[in-house]
């Protein structure tokens, strides 16, 4: 009996995303901006609608049926996220607003109370602002130092330099799993191993990795892993911070309020168990429900099959764009996720984005919240096409045709 996997049926996948069926500026929408935010399949839209229509109430505090249904849905979503990451325990899954909040939580509740002058935090030259600024704030607050491991002209981490910058002073290594501006996939297993051998802990910014690769935090061995639901075909305003239980246990809460306490008096309050100690206030319940549905959806498609499909599109688009005179691809790492950044001679990326939009092609232009990457390549911005599970070869053709129009305009 053949064990060959069924071919990836992108036509069927597209039917799951009603938003893609529209026309923009008189052209069928070609959505090439999934790295900024993925679109939502019906399964996610319906799960959120079902929750809002039938089950909504506040969680944890009610004895009535709706509150119990909401609590079950919310805590069920936590268990779904635990399985998605293969974390040991639900206590290690903290719901946050997204990657940004997850990283800030670690910065303020882990790094700030522990680090001081002489301690170092090591990041890389390709980080998103969300994995730079929270550490700069901690440095200002504690006197510790931020070190940056350089990248090379391909957009790859200079691993030798990184390893040399890793010393006994390094307390924390915080790196992207995948770069949003360049597409580079970082050698995170090697980074975790090297950091741990120096006694440093590791936070991985998984915002761009989760839609393209199955994550196993135990196999990765990382100490913290943060990601956002909306990059994963789920809702905005919800994400997950995974933290090893022993670490979360030792960390003080970072926000005070309802739900994160066990007892409150004017003299002293005591704190709730994990993970609720880090979830002050009413959470994004429907967001968590939608996120769980997104995880079901993506795993139902088979993340590896999705990734293989996206890699075919990336290879095709890379080959096609490389043939366009004056076009330069920014980020040519050997191991990339489905992100293609580029510049076109004589045309500012924002103008390029506007022309492409007039052809119905949605790409992102700008610094992609990675200004130091732009500085490194000495450019103000790039145009970025990014691929998701619903993109097709026809989308690549439309991108190439629209770039042809832009070249006509800009000569
Ligand atoms: N890190 C990376 C690599 C990203 O691509 C993004 C978003 O683009 C973020 C962090 C921040 O994610 P969010 O805005 O969802 O918190």
PDB file of C-alpha atoms in Angstrom, residues 80-312:
ATOM      1  CA  UNK A  80      -4.972  23.065  23.044  1.00  0.00           C
ATOM      2  CA  UNK A  81      -2.051  25.504  23.114  1.00  0.00           C
ATOM      3  CA  UNK A  82      -0.130  23.167  25.440  1.00  0.00           C
ATOM      4  CA  UNK A  83      -0.513  20.358  22.902  1.00  0.00           C
ATOM      5  CA  UNK A  84       0.368  22.690  20.031  1.00  0.00           C
ATOM      6  CA  UNK A  85       3.707  23.513  21.683  1.00  0.00           C
ATOM      7  CA  UNK A  86       4.149  20.124  23.352  1.00  0.00           C
ATOM      8  CA  UNK A  87       4.645  21.849  26.694  1.00  0.00           C
ATOM      9  CA  UNK A  88       4.690  19.613  29.760  1.00  0.00           C
ATOM     10  CA  UNK A  89       1.928  21.381  31.607  1.00  0.00           C
ATOM     11  CA  UNK A  90      -0.902  23.886  31.181  1.00  0.00           C
ATOM     12  CA  UNK A  91       0.766  25.816  33.978  1.00  0.00           C
ATOM     13  CA  UNK A  92       3.422  26.749  31.422  1.00  0.00           C
ATOM     14  CA  UNK A  93       0.936  28.375  29.018  1.00  0.00           C
ATOM     15  CA  UNK A  94       0.221  32.059  29.723  1.00  0.00           C
ATOM     16  CA  UNK A  95      -2.297  33.827  27.519  1.00  0.00           C
ATOM     17  CA  UNK A  96      -1.057  37.246  26.459  1.00  0.00           C
ATOM     18  CA  UNK A  97      -2.082  39.805  23.826  1.00  0.00           C
ATOM     19  CA  UNK A  98       0.599  38.590  21.462  1.00  0.00           C
ATOM     20  CA  UNK A  99       4.338  38.118  21.002  1.00  0.00           C
ATOM     21  CA  UNK A 100       5.059  41.682  22.075  1.00  0.00           C
ATOM     22  CA  UNK A 101       3.307  41.284  25.400  1.00  0.00           C
ATOM     23  CA  UNK A 102       4.897  37.862  25.969  1.00  0.00           C
ATOM     24  CA  UNK A 103       8.393  39.296  25.549  1.00  0.00           C
ATOM     25  CA  UNK A 104       7.591  42.303  27.744  1.00  0.00           C
ATOM     26  CA  UNK A 105       6.306  39.949  30.426  1.00  0.00           C
ATOM     27  CA  UNK A 106       9.640  38.094  30.475  1.00  0.00           C
ATOM     28  CA  UNK A 107      11.554  41.373  30.399  1.00  0.00           C
ATOM     29  CA  UNK A 108       9.681  42.841  33.350  1.00  0.00           C
ATOM     30  CA  UNK A 109       8.961  39.789  35.491  1.00  0.00           C
ATOM     31  CA  UNK A 110      12.052  37.700  34.791  1.00  0.00           C
ATOM     32  CA  UNK A 111      14.901  39.976  33.732  1.00  0.00           C
ATOM     33  CA  UNK A 112      14.165  43.194  35.621  1.00  0.00           C
ATOM     34  CA  UNK A 113      14.166  41.765  39.150  1.00  0.00           C
ATOM     35  CA  UNK A 114      17.284  39.638  38.531  1.00  0.00           C
ATOM     36  CA  UNK A 115      19.663  41.490  36.248  1.00  0.00           C
ATOM     37  CA  UNK A 116      22.069  44.276  37.154  1.00  0.00           C
ATOM     38  CA  UNK A 117      25.316  45.932  36.109  1.00  0.00           C
ATOM     39  CA  UNK A 118      27.701  43.392  34.576  1.00  0.00           C
ATOM     40  CA  UNK A 119      24.903  41.139  33.324  1.00  0.00           C
ATOM     41  CA  UNK A 120      24.319  40.835  29.585  1.00  0.00           C
ATOM     42  CA  UNK A 121      21.361  40.112  27.331  1.00  0.00           C
ATOM     43  CA  UNK A 122      22.328  38.828  23.881  1.00  0.00           C
ATOM     44  CA  UNK A 123      20.094  39.352  20.843  1.00  0.00           C
ATOM     45  CA  UNK A 124      20.846  39.329  17.107  1.00  0.00           C
ATOM     46  CA  UNK A 125      20.984  41.974  14.398  1.00  0.00           C
ATOM     47  CA  UNK A 126      17.784  40.776  12.734  1.00  0.00           C
ATOM     48  CA  UNK A 127      15.304  41.160  15.564  1.00  0.00           C
ATOM     49  CA  UNK A 128      11.843  42.725  15.388  1.00  0.00           C
ATOM     50  CA  UNK A 129      11.495  45.826  17.573  1.00  0.00           C
ATOM     51  CA  UNK A 130       9.426  43.689  19.958  1.00  0.00           C
ATOM     52  CA  UNK A 131      12.587  41.734  20.732  1.00  0.00           C
ATOM     53  CA  UNK A 132      14.834  44.790  21.050  1.00  0.00           C
ATOM     54  CA  UNK A 133      13.013  47.564  22.886  1.00  0.00           C
ATOM     55  CA  UNK A 134      11.814  45.557  25.936  1.00  0.00           C
ATOM     56  CA  UNK A 135      15.471  44.590  26.582  1.00  0.00           C
ATOM     57  CA  UNK A 136      16.651  48.179  26.153  1.00  0.00           C
ATOM     58  CA  UNK A 137      14.077  49.152  28.765  1.00  0.00           C
ATOM     59  CA  UNK A 138      15.400  46.469  31.128  1.00  0.00           C
ATOM     60  CA  UNK A 139      18.949  47.752  30.559  1.00  0.00           C
ATOM     61  CA  UNK A 140      17.835  51.275  31.489  1.00  0.00           C
ATOM     62  CA  UNK A 141      16.018  49.944  34.546  1.00  0.00           C
ATOM     63  CA  UNK A 142      18.766  47.646  35.858  1.00  0.00           C
ATOM     64  CA  UNK A 143      22.087  48.773  34.418  1.00  0.00           C
ATOM     65  CA  UNK A 144      22.619  45.514  32.526  1.00  0.00           C
ATOM     66  CA  UNK A 145      23.993  45.533  28.971  1.00  0.00           C
ATOM     67  CA  UNK A 146      22.438  44.637  25.628  1.00  0.00           C
ATOM     68  CA  UNK A 147      24.749  42.845  23.177  1.00  0.00           C
ATOM     69  CA  UNK A 148      23.897  42.301  19.516  1.00  0.00           C
ATOM     70  CA  UNK A 149      25.283  39.404  17.489  1.00  0.00           C
ATOM     71  CA  UNK A 150      25.793  40.518  13.876  1.00  0.00           C
ATOM     72  CA  UNK A 151      24.235  39.175  10.698  1.00  0.00           C
ATOM     73  CA  UNK A 152      25.940  38.892   7.315  1.00  0.00           C
ATOM     74  CA  UNK A 153      24.939  40.207   3.866  1.00  0.00           C
ATOM     75  CA  UNK A 154      22.741  37.163   3.252  1.00  0.00           C
ATOM     76  CA  UNK A 155      20.814  37.912   6.421  1.00  0.00           C
ATOM     77  CA  UNK A 156      22.228  34.939   8.290  1.00  0.00           C
ATOM     78  CA  UNK A 157      23.386  35.085  11.869  1.00  0.00           C
ATOM     79  CA  UNK A 158      27.170  35.121  12.162  1.00  0.00           C
ATOM     80  CA  UNK A 159      27.227  32.095  14.436  1.00  0.00           C
ATOM     81  CA  UNK A 160      30.949  32.317  15.225  1.00  0.00           C
ATOM     82  CA  UNK A 161      30.596  35.892  16.413  1.00  0.00           C
ATOM     83  CA  UNK A 162      27.442  34.953  18.322  1.00  0.00           C
ATOM     84  CA  UNK A 163      29.283  32.130  20.098  1.00  0.00           C
ATOM     85  CA  UNK A 164      32.151  34.456  20.954  1.00  0.00           C
ATOM     86  CA  UNK A 165      29.745  37.031  22.396  1.00  0.00           C
ATOM     87  CA  UNK A 166      28.197  34.388  24.609  1.00  0.00           C
ATOM     88  CA  UNK A 167      30.074  34.484  27.927  1.00  0.00           C
ATOM     89  CA  UNK A 168      29.592  33.781  31.598  1.00  0.00           C
ATOM     90  CA  UNK A 169      28.121  37.299  31.841  1.00  0.00           C
ATOM     91  CA  UNK A 170      25.285  36.427  29.443  1.00  0.00           C
ATOM     92  CA  UNK A 171      22.130  35.882  31.478  1.00  0.00           C
ATOM     93  CA  UNK A 172      19.619  35.697  28.643  1.00  0.00           C
ATOM     94  CA  UNK A 173      19.681  35.065  24.904  1.00  0.00           C
ATOM     95  CA  UNK A 174      16.593  36.394  23.111  1.00  0.00           C
ATOM     96  CA  UNK A 175      16.358  35.595  19.402  1.00  0.00           C
ATOM     97  CA  UNK A 176      13.811  35.285  16.633  1.00  0.00           C
ATOM     98  CA  UNK A 177      13.062  31.753  15.517  1.00  0.00           C
ATOM     99  CA  UNK A 178      12.359  33.214  12.056  1.00  0.00           C
ATOM    100  CA  UNK A 179      13.093  36.792  10.900  1.00  0.00           C
ATOM    101  CA  UNK A 180      10.048  38.734   9.715  1.00  0.00           C
ATOM    102  CA  UNK A 181      12.062  41.134   7.559  1.00  0.00           C
ATOM    103  CA  UNK A 182      14.403  38.636   5.892  1.00  0.00           C
ATOM    104  CA  UNK A 183      12.783  35.229   6.277  1.00  0.00           C
ATOM    105  CA  UNK A 184      15.931  33.751   7.813  1.00  0.00           C
ATOM    106  CA  UNK A 185      15.338  30.658   9.935  1.00  0.00           C
ATOM    107  CA  UNK A 186      17.784  30.783  12.824  1.00  0.00           C
ATOM    108  CA  UNK A 187      19.681  27.718  14.079  1.00  0.00           C
ATOM    109  CA  UNK A 188      17.745  27.791  17.333  1.00  0.00           C
ATOM    110  CA  UNK A 189      18.677  24.291  18.521  1.00  0.00           C
ATOM    111  CA  UNK A 190      22.365  25.211  18.287  1.00  0.00           C
ATOM    112  CA  UNK A 191      21.699  28.590  19.962  1.00  0.00           C
ATOM    113  CA  UNK A 192      19.832  26.974  22.862  1.00  0.00           C
ATOM    114  CA  UNK A 193      22.556  24.380  23.368  1.00  0.00           C
ATOM    115  CA  UNK A 194      25.346  26.987  23.322  1.00  0.00           C
ATOM    116  CA  UNK A 195      23.478  29.395  25.612  1.00  0.00           C
ATOM    117  CA  UNK A 196      22.673  26.714  28.158  1.00  0.00           C
ATOM    118  CA  UNK A 197      26.266  25.523  28.191  1.00  0.00           C
ATOM    119  CA  UNK A 198      27.196  29.090  29.281  1.00  0.00           C
ATOM    120  CA  UNK A 199      24.486  29.146  31.916  1.00  0.00           C
ATOM    121  CA  UNK A 200      22.257  31.587  29.965  1.00  0.00           C
ATOM    122  CA  UNK A 201      18.535  31.105  29.451  1.00  0.00           C
ATOM    123  CA  UNK A 202      16.854  31.418  26.063  1.00  0.00           C
ATOM    124  CA  UNK A 203      13.733  33.188  24.874  1.00  0.00           C
ATOM    125  CA  UNK A 204      12.584  32.444  21.329  1.00  0.00           C
ATOM    126  CA  UNK A 205      10.399  34.916  19.462  1.00  0.00           C
ATOM    127  CA  UNK A 206       8.225  32.500  17.527  1.00  0.00           C
ATOM    128  CA  UNK A 207       5.924  35.034  15.825  1.00  0.00           C
ATOM    129  CA  UNK A 208       7.044  34.085  12.313  1.00  0.00           C
ATOM    130  CA  UNK A 209       7.823  30.433  12.992  1.00  0.00           C
ATOM    131  CA  UNK A 210       4.510  29.085  14.254  1.00  0.00           C
ATOM    132  CA  UNK A 211       2.612  29.237  10.937  1.00  0.00           C
ATOM    133  CA  UNK A 212       5.397  27.385   9.113  1.00  0.00           C
ATOM    134  CA  UNK A 213       6.760  24.727  11.414  1.00  0.00           C
ATOM    135  CA  UNK A 214       5.586  22.403  14.168  1.00  0.00           C
ATOM    136  CA  UNK A 215       6.913  23.642  17.505  1.00  0.00           C
ATOM    137  CA  UNK A 216       8.045  21.316  20.265  1.00  0.00           C
ATOM    138  CA  UNK A 217       9.318  23.407  23.172  1.00  0.00           C
ATOM    139  CA  UNK A 218      10.641  20.324  24.961  1.00  0.00           C
ATOM    140  CA  UNK A 219      12.691  19.254  21.944  1.00  0.00           C
ATOM    141  CA  UNK A 220      13.878  22.842  21.391  1.00  0.00           C
ATOM    142  CA  UNK A 221      14.837  23.053  25.055  1.00  0.00           C
ATOM    143  CA  UNK A 222      14.088  26.790  25.173  1.00  0.00           C
ATOM    144  CA  UNK A 223      13.097  28.475  28.432  1.00  0.00           C
ATOM    145  CA  UNK A 224      10.524  30.878  26.971  1.00  0.00           C
ATOM    146  CA  UNK A 225       8.681  30.861  23.647  1.00  0.00           C
ATOM    147  CA  UNK A 226       6.325  33.666  22.565  1.00  0.00           C
ATOM    148  CA  UNK A 227       3.941  33.900  19.614  1.00  0.00           C
ATOM    149  CA  UNK A 228       0.825  35.702  18.355  1.00  0.00           C
ATOM    150  CA  UNK A 229      -2.473  34.133  17.307  1.00  0.00           C
ATOM    151  CA  UNK A 230      -2.979  36.394  14.298  1.00  0.00           C
ATOM    152  CA  UNK A 231       0.129  35.115  12.485  1.00  0.00           C
ATOM    153  CA  UNK A 232      -1.333  31.630  12.826  1.00  0.00           C
ATOM    154  CA  UNK A 233      -4.683  32.288  11.114  1.00  0.00           C
ATOM    155  CA  UNK A 234      -6.227  33.095  14.507  1.00  0.00           C
ATOM    156  CA  UNK A 235      -7.604  36.313  16.005  1.00  0.00           C
ATOM    157  CA  UNK A 236      -5.656  39.444  16.938  1.00  0.00           C
ATOM    158  CA  UNK A 237      -5.196  40.383  20.575  1.00  0.00           C
ATOM    159  CA  UNK A 238      -4.346  36.873  21.729  1.00  0.00           C
ATOM    160  CA  UNK A 239      -1.060  35.012  21.921  1.00  0.00           C
ATOM    161  CA  UNK A 240       0.866  32.644  24.108  1.00  0.00           C
ATOM    162  CA  UNK A 241       3.916  32.874  26.273  1.00  0.00           C
ATOM    163  CA  UNK A 242       5.348  29.472  27.122  1.00  0.00           C
ATOM    164  CA  UNK A 243       7.676  29.517  30.116  1.00  0.00           C
ATOM    165  CA  UNK A 244       9.296  26.622  31.939  1.00  0.00           C
ATOM    166  CA  UNK A 245       7.279  26.009  35.064  1.00  0.00           C
ATOM    167  CA  UNK A 246      10.189  26.373  37.510  1.00  0.00           C
ATOM    168  CA  UNK A 247      10.976  29.798  36.043  1.00  0.00           C
ATOM    169  CA  UNK A 248       7.398  31.062  35.987  1.00  0.00           C
ATOM    170  CA  UNK A 249       6.988  29.821  39.535  1.00  0.00           C
ATOM    171  CA  UNK A 250       9.901  31.952  40.747  1.00  0.00           C
ATOM    172  CA  UNK A 251       8.839  35.068  38.833  1.00  0.00           C
ATOM    173  CA  UNK A 252       6.727  37.760  40.496  1.00  0.00           C
ATOM    174  CA  UNK A 253       3.513  38.808  38.749  1.00  0.00           C
ATOM    175  CA  UNK A 254       3.974  41.723  36.385  1.00  0.00           C
ATOM    176  CA  UNK A 255       0.469  43.184  36.442  1.00  0.00           C
ATOM    177  CA  UNK A 256      -1.868  43.323  39.420  1.00  0.00           C
ATOM    178  CA  UNK A 257      -5.643  43.043  39.439  1.00  0.00           C
ATOM    179  CA  UNK A 258      -8.431  40.517  39.368  1.00  0.00           C
ATOM    180  CA  UNK A 259      -7.826  36.823  38.652  1.00  0.00           C
ATOM    181  CA  UNK A 260      -4.092  36.936  39.454  1.00  0.00           C
ATOM    182  CA  UNK A 261      -4.695  36.942  43.223  1.00  0.00           C
ATOM    183  CA  UNK A 262      -5.582  34.351  45.834  1.00  0.00           C
ATOM    184  CA  UNK A 263      -6.360  36.786  48.662  1.00  0.00           C
ATOM    185  CA  UNK A 264      -6.420  40.562  48.907  1.00  0.00           C
ATOM    186  CA  UNK A 265      -6.363  42.775  51.971  1.00  0.00           C
ATOM    187  CA  UNK A 266      -5.167  46.330  52.346  1.00  0.00           C
ATOM    188  CA  UNK A 267      -2.117  45.033  54.181  1.00  0.00           C
ATOM    189  CA  UNK A 268      -1.047  42.341  51.732  1.00  0.00           C
ATOM    190  CA  UNK A 269      -2.226  40.303  48.780  1.00  0.00           C
ATOM    191  CA  UNK A 270      -1.233  36.777  47.843  1.00  0.00           C
ATOM    192  CA  UNK A 271      -1.003  35.513  44.314  1.00  0.00           C
ATOM    193  CA  UNK A 272      -2.780  32.875  42.300  1.00  0.00           C
ATOM    194  CA  UNK A 273      -1.244  29.667  40.963  1.00  0.00           C
ATOM    195  CA  UNK A 274       0.296  29.385  37.525  1.00  0.00           C
ATOM    196  CA  UNK A 275      -0.560  30.422  34.928  1.00  0.00           C
ATOM    197  CA  UNK A 276      -3.262  32.787  36.265  1.00  0.00           C
ATOM    198  CA  UNK A 277      -0.665  34.667  38.338  1.00  0.00           C
ATOM    199  CA  UNK A 278       0.310  36.315  35.026  1.00  0.00           C
ATOM    200  CA  UNK A 279      -3.200  36.906  33.710  1.00  0.00           C
ATOM    201  CA  UNK A 280      -4.562  39.953  35.537  1.00  0.00           C
ATOM    202  CA  UNK A 281      -8.024  41.133  34.511  1.00  0.00           C
ATOM    203  CA  UNK A 282     -10.624  39.687  32.191  1.00  0.00           C
ATOM    204  CA  UNK A 283      -8.800  37.872  29.393  1.00  0.00           C
ATOM    205  CA  UNK A 284      -9.532  37.739  25.668  1.00  0.00           C
ATOM    206  CA  UNK A 285     -11.795  34.712  25.958  1.00  0.00           C
ATOM    207  CA  UNK A 286     -13.157  34.599  22.413  1.00  0.00           C
ATOM    208  CA  UNK A 287      -9.619  35.228  21.151  1.00  0.00           C
ATOM    209  CA  UNK A 288      -8.390  32.138  22.965  1.00  0.00           C
ATOM    210  CA  UNK A 289     -11.284  30.127  21.537  1.00  0.00           C
ATOM    211  CA  UNK A 290     -10.420  31.353  18.040  1.00  0.00           C
ATOM    212  CA  UNK A 291      -6.751  30.600  18.582  1.00  0.00           C
ATOM    213  CA  UNK A 292      -7.550  27.018  19.578  1.00  0.00           C
ATOM    214  CA  UNK A 293      -9.642  26.668  16.416  1.00  0.00           C
ATOM    215  CA  UNK A 294      -6.748  28.041  14.348  1.00  0.00           C
ATOM    216  CA  UNK A 295      -4.421  25.440  15.856  1.00  0.00           C
ATOM    217  CA  UNK A 296      -6.927  22.699  15.015  1.00  0.00           C
ATOM    218  CA  UNK A 297      -7.202  24.071  11.493  1.00  0.00           C
ATOM    219  CA  UNK A 298      -3.469  24.322  10.817  1.00  0.00           C
ATOM    220  CA  UNK A 299      -2.700  20.922  12.285  1.00  0.00           C
ATOM    221  CA  UNK A 300      -5.626  19.527  10.282  1.00  0.00           C
ATOM    222  CA  UNK A 301      -3.932  20.779   7.112  1.00  0.00           C
ATOM    223  CA  UNK A 302      -0.626  19.313   8.350  1.00  0.00           C
ATOM    224  CA  UNK A 303       1.905  22.047   9.096  1.00  0.00           C
ATOM    225  CA  UNK A 304       4.669  20.198   7.245  1.00  0.00           C
ATOM    226  CA  UNK A 305       2.523  19.976   4.093  1.00  0.00           C
ATOM    227  CA  UNK A 306       1.713  23.682   4.390  1.00  0.00           C
ATOM    228  CA  UNK A 307       5.410  24.485   4.798  1.00  0.00           C
ATOM    229  CA  UNK A 308       6.359  22.392   1.756  1.00  0.00           C
ATOM    230  CA  UNK A 309       3.697  24.203  -0.302  1.00  0.00           C
ATOM    231  CA  UNK A 310       4.966  27.599   0.853  1.00  0.00           C
ATOM    232  CA  UNK A 311       8.560  26.608   0.105  1.00  0.00           C
ATOM    233  CA  UNK A 312       7.560  25.779  -3.492  1.00  0.00           C
TER     234      UNK A 312
END
